[in-house]
PDB file of C-alpha atoms in Angstrom:
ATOM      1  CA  UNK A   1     -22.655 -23.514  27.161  1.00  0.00           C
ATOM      2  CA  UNK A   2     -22.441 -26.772  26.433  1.00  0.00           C
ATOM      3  CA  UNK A   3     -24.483 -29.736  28.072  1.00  0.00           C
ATOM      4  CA  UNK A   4     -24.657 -26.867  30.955  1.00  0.00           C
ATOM      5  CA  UNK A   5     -20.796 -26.460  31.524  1.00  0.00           C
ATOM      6  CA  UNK A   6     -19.104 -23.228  29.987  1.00  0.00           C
ATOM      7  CA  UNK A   7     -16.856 -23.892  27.412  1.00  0.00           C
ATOM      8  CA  UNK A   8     -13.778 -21.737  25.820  1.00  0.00           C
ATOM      9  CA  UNK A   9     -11.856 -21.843  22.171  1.00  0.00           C
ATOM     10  CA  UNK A  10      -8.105 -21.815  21.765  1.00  0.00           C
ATOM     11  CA  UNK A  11      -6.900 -21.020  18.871  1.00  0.00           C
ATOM     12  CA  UNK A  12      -2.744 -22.673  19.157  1.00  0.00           C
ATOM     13  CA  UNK A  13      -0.343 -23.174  16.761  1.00  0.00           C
ATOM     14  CA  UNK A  14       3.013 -24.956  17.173  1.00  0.00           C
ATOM     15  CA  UNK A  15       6.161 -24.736  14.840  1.00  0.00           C
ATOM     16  CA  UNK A  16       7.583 -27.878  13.361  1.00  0.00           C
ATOM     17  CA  UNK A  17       9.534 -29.106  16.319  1.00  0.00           C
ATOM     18  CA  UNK A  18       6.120 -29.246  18.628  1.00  0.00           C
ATOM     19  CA  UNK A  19       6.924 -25.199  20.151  1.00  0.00           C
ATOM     20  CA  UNK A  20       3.432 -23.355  20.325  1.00  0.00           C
ATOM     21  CA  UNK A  21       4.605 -20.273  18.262  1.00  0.00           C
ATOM     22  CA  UNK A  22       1.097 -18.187  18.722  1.00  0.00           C
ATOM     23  CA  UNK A  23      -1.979 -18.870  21.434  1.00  0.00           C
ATOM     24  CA  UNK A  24      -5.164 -16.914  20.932  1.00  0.00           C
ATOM     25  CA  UNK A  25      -7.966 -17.719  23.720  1.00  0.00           C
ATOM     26  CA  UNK A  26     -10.969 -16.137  25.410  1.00  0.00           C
ATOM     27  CA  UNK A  27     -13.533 -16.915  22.492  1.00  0.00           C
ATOM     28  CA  UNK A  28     -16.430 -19.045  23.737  1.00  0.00           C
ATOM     29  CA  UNK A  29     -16.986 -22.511  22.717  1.00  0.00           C
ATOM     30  CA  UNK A  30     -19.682 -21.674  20.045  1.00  0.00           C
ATOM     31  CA  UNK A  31     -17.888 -19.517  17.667  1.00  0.00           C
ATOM     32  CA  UNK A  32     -16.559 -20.975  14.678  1.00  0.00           C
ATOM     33  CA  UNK A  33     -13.154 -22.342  13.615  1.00  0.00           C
ATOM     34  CA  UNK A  34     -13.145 -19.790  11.003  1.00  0.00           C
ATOM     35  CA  UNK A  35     -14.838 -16.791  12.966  1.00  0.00           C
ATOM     36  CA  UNK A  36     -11.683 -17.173  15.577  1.00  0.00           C
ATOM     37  CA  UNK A  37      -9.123 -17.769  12.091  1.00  0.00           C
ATOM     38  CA  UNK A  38     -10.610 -14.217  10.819  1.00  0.00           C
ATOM     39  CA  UNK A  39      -9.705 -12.667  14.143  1.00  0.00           C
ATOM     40  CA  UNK A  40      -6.520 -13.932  14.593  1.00  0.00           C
ATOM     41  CA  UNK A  41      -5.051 -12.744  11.130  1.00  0.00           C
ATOM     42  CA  UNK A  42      -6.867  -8.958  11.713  1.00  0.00           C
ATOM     43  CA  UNK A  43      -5.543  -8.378  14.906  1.00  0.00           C
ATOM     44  CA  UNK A  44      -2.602  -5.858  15.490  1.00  0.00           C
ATOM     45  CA  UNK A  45       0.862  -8.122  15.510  1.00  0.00           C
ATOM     46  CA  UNK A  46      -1.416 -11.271  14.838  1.00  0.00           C
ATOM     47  CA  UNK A  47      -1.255 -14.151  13.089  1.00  0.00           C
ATOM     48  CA  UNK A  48       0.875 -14.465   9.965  1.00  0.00           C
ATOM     49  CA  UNK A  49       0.925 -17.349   7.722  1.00  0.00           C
ATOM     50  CA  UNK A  50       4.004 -18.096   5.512  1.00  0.00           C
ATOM     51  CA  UNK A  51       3.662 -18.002   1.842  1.00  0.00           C
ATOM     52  CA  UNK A  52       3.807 -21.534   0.976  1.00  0.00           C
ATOM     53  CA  UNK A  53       3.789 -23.199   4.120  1.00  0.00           C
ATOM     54  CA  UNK A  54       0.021 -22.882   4.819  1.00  0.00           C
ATOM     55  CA  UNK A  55      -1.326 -26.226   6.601  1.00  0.00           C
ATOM     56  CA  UNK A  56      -4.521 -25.118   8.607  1.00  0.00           C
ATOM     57  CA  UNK A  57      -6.020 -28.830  10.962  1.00  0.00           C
ATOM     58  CA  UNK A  58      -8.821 -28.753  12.993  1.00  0.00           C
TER      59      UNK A  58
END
């Protein structure tokens, strides 16, 4: 909660021409950027990061 409203973390990632290309949601607004990053790359058919194209932005 967060000054008493609920709040939720989404996780999106769009391709070069603006296209979200994965969405990951439902974690709540405490958990860490890199707590929901873990979870997205161990999940079954989850996130996969190019070799050599990594640029992670918060």
């Amino acid at each position: 909660m967060r000054k008493g409203k609920i709040t939720t973390n989404v996780l999106d990632i769009c391709d070069m021409k603006g296209d979200f290309v994965y969405v990951l949601t439902g974690w709540e607004g405490s958990t860490t950027d890199s707590q929901i990053l873990r979870d997205a790359l161990a999940q079954q058919n989850g996130l996969q990061v190019p070799k050599g194209y990594p640029k992670l932005r918060d």
